[in-house]
Amino acid sequence: MTDLPDMRARYEHALSEVAEMKRALAERARHVAELEERLMRQVGEGAARRGSRRRPAVAEPTESDLARAVAAADAEKALAQAERELLDERERNIRRVERELAGLRVQLEKEWRRLKGSAPPPQPAEPQPETEPPPPTPLPQPPSEPELEPAATTRRRTTRRR
């Protein structure tokens, strides 16, 4: 049979790798979104400047700056897609290991049932009585009113000294 602790360790390791890849992918996606937003702002500002008659003192981004920004965003997007594919592959591997573990669990349960069925039934440690024990004796009930009279009427003992 396969070494179950080793499979569990592989499974947990794959889960941690997937979590790390998801975190990195989310970080890259944020970065790409920031680059796209900055690029769109620059394009919008450039279009607005071209439409106005006076030129602001701020330097307008050149075509090469915009091209570099687009290329950087495309590279980030391609990298994010590649990481996503790798993440999908890892998740497929995790599902495959989960199915394998489930199959092994079923096989183990069948083996246990088979061994349990061939073994003699366990004998009780203490012999069971044939009749039920009597119910417990109830506790005496306290009196409804305290009896003070007998204590007050008792005779006092006197001792003689010799």
Tab-separated table of C-alpha atoms in Angstrom:
chain	number	residue	atom	x	y	z
A	1	MET	CA	0.000	0.000	0.000
A	2	THR	CA	1.157	3.572	-0.539
A	3	ASP	CA	2.783	5.441	2.315
A	4	LEU	CA	-0.108	7.637	3.546
A	5	PRO	CA	1.936	10.159	5.594
A	6	ASP	CA	4.064	10.824	2.500
A	7	MET	CA	0.951	11.437	0.397
A	8	ARG	CA	-0.482	13.737	3.044
A	9	ALA	CA	2.766	15.697	3.144
A	10	ARG	CA	2.724	16.018	-0.657
A	11	TYR	CA	-0.902	17.132	-0.534
A	12	GLU	CA	-0.261	19.756	2.160
A	13	HIS	CA	2.826	20.985	0.315
A	14	ALA	CA	0.851	21.339	-2.909
A	15	LEU	CA	-1.882	23.256	-1.056
A	16	SER	CA	0.655	25.673	0.403
A	17	GLU	CA	2.213	26.186	-3.038
A	18	VAL	CA	-1.214	26.895	-4.517
A	19	ALA	CA	-1.956	29.436	-1.786
A	20	GLU	CA	1.393	31.170	-2.407
A	21	MET	CA	0.802	31.203	-6.156
A	22	LYS	CA	-2.670	32.690	-5.651
A	23	ARG	CA	-1.179	35.436	-3.499
A	24	ALA	CA	1.524	36.196	-6.077
A	25	LEU	CA	-1.024	36.118	-8.883
A	26	ALA	CA	-3.275	38.568	-7.052
A	27	GLU	CA	-0.298	40.858	-6.454
A	28	ARG	CA	0.660	40.750	-10.123
A	29	ALA	CA	-2.929	41.394	-11.167
A	30	ARG	CA	-3.004	44.488	-8.925
A	31	HIS	CA	0.245	45.665	-10.485
A	32	VAL	CA	-1.092	45.150	-14.028
A	33	ALA	CA	-4.278	46.997	-13.109
A	34	GLU	CA	-2.229	49.910	-11.757
A	35	LEU	CA	-0.144	50.005	-14.933
A	36	GLU	CA	-3.250	49.943	-17.124
A	37	GLU	CA	-4.871	52.672	-15.064
A	38	ARG	CA	-1.766	54.861	-15.281
A	39	LEU	CA	-1.551	54.224	-19.005
A	40	MET	CA	-5.201	55.120	-19.511
A	41	ARG	CA	-4.718	58.327	-17.516
A	42	GLN	CA	-1.703	59.226	-19.604
A	43	VAL	CA	-3.581	58.530	-22.834
A	44	GLY	CA	-6.543	60.583	-21.603
A	45	GLU	CA	-4.301	63.456	-20.553
A	46	GLY	CA	-2.485	63.320	-23.865
A	47	ALA	CA	-5.750	63.466	-25.816
A	48	ALA	CA	-6.962	66.358	-23.680
A	49	ARG	CA	-3.700	68.254	-24.244
A	50	ARG	CA	-3.830	67.747	-27.967
A	51	GLY	CA	-7.360	69.112	-27.994
A	52	SER	CA	-6.424	72.316	-26.155
A	53	ARG	CA	-4.632	75.228	-27.841
A	54	ARG	CA	-2.095	76.024	-25.167
A	55	ARG	CA	0.558	73.565	-24.136
A	56	PRO	CA	1.127	72.907	-20.432
A	57	ALA	CA	4.590	73.139	-18.912
A	58	VAL	CA	4.446	69.418	-17.998
A	59	ALA	CA	6.242	67.198	-20.489
A	60	GLU	CA	3.880	65.100	-22.583
A	61	PRO	CA	4.627	61.400	-22.669
A	62	THR	CA	6.123	60.346	-25.942
A	63	GLU	CA	4.970	57.523	-28.158
A	64	SER	CA	7.944	55.438	-27.032
A	65	ASP	CA	6.996	55.933	-23.348
A	66	LEU	CA	3.491	54.784	-24.088
A	67	ALA	CA	4.762	51.852	-26.141
A	68	ARG	CA	7.065	50.812	-23.283
A	69	ALA	CA	4.207	51.058	-20.811
A	70	VAL	CA	1.958	48.951	-23.071
A	71	ALA	CA	4.750	46.395	-23.546
A	72	ALA	CA	5.324	46.231	-19.773
A	73	ALA	CA	1.601	45.742	-19.165
A	74	ASP	CA	1.454	43.020	-21.837
A	75	ALA	CA	4.474	41.284	-20.306
A	76	GLU	CA	2.870	41.386	-16.866
A	77	LYS	CA	-0.366	40.047	-18.326
A	78	ALA	CA	1.465	37.191	-20.077
A	79	LEU	CA	3.319	36.381	-16.859
A	80	ALA	CA	0.057	36.397	-14.899
A	81	GLN	CA	-1.524	34.061	-17.457
A	82	ALA	CA	1.440	31.688	-17.263
A	83	GLU	CA	1.235	31.676	-13.477
A	84	ARG	CA	-2.504	31.050	-13.691
A	85	GLU	CA	-1.893	28.037	-15.938
A	86	LEU	CA	0.677	26.728	-13.466
A	87	LEU	CA	-1.790	27.285	-10.647
A	88	ASP	CA	-4.477	25.382	-12.560
A	89	GLU	CA	-2.044	22.506	-13.120
A	90	ARG	CA	-1.262	22.368	-9.394
A	91	GLU	CA	-4.963	22.367	-8.546
A	92	ARG	CA	-5.495	19.478	-10.985
A	93	ASN	CA	-2.676	17.596	-9.247
A	94	ILE	CA	-4.292	18.262	-5.867
A	95	ARG	CA	-7.623	16.896	-7.110
A	96	ARG	CA	-5.843	13.813	-8.467
A	97	VAL	CA	-4.155	13.208	-5.087
A	98	GLU	CA	-7.496	13.750	-3.319
A	99	ARG	CA	-9.118	11.124	-5.563
A	100	GLU	CA	-6.232	8.738	-4.902
A	101	LEU	CA	-6.553	9.288	-1.135
A	102	ALA	CA	-10.309	8.700	-1.331
A	103	GLY	CA	-9.710	5.426	-3.193
A	104	LEU	CA	-7.186	4.328	-0.603
A	105	ARG	CA	-9.602	5.242	2.188
A	106	VAL	CA	-12.334	3.107	0.592
A	107	GLN	CA	-9.885	0.240	0.133
A	108	LEU	CA	-8.786	0.528	3.761
A	109	GLU	CA	-12.395	0.569	4.988
A	110	LYS	CA	-13.142	-2.574	2.954
A	111	GLU	CA	-10.086	-4.262	4.446
A	112	TRP	CA	-11.168	-3.298	7.952
A	113	ARG	CA	-14.684	-4.632	7.345
A	114	ARG	CA	-13.257	-7.870	5.951
A	115	LEU	CA	-10.951	-8.323	8.940
A	116	LYS	CA	-13.682	-7.334	11.373
A	117	GLY	CA	-16.095	-9.828	9.817
A	118	SER	CA	-13.647	-12.751	10.082
A	119	ALA	CA	-12.654	-11.998	13.665
A	120	PRO	CA	-14.747	-13.482	16.509
A	121	PRO	CA	-17.035	-10.998	18.245
A	122	PRO	CA	-15.427	-9.363	21.265
A	123	GLN	CA	-16.333	-10.865	24.649
A	124	PRO	CA	-17.661	-8.464	27.286
A	125	ALA	CA	-15.224	-7.775	30.107
A	126	GLU	CA	-17.843	-8.185	32.878
A	127	PRO	CA	-20.632	-10.746	32.827
A	128	GLN	CA	-23.984	-9.112	32.245
A	129	PRO	CA	-26.651	-9.856	34.888
A	130	GLU	CA	-29.705	-11.656	33.590
A	131	THR	CA	-32.090	-9.396	35.486
A	132	GLU	CA	-32.084	-5.703	35.967
A	133	PRO	CA	-30.836	-4.397	39.291
A	134	PRO	CA	-33.471	-3.048	41.684
A	135	PRO	CA	-34.061	0.689	41.585
A	136	PRO	CA	-32.039	2.738	44.052
A	137	THR	CA	-33.451	3.262	47.531
A	138	PRO	CA	-34.939	6.738	47.872
A	139	LEU	CA	-33.414	9.108	50.404
A	140	PRO	CA	-35.451	9.907	53.524
A	141	GLN	CA	-37.458	13.117	53.251
A	142	PRO	CA	-36.723	15.909	55.749
A	143	PRO	CA	-39.550	16.693	58.183
A	144	SER	CA	-41.889	19.462	57.153
A	145	GLU	CA	-41.570	21.373	60.476
A	146	PRO	CA	-38.629	21.161	62.821
A	147	GLU	CA	-39.364	19.587	66.188
A	148	LEU	CA	-38.179	21.918	68.899
A	149	GLU	CA	-40.301	20.513	71.688
A	150	PRO	CA	-38.287	17.393	72.533
A	151	ALA	CA	-35.105	19.411	73.058
A	152	ALA	CA	-36.813	21.814	75.431
A	153	THR	CA	-38.429	19.151	77.535
A	154	THR	CA	-35.469	16.875	78.091
A	155	ARG	CA	-34.300	16.491	81.637
A	156	ARG	CA	-31.065	17.951	82.652
A	157	ARG	CA	-28.530	15.503	83.907
A	158	THR	CA	-26.937	16.207	87.136
A	159	THR	CA	-23.816	14.553	88.226
A	160	ARG	CA	-22.958	14.049	91.803
A	161	ARG	CA	-19.504	14.693	92.952
A	162	ARG	CA	-18.133	12.619	95.659
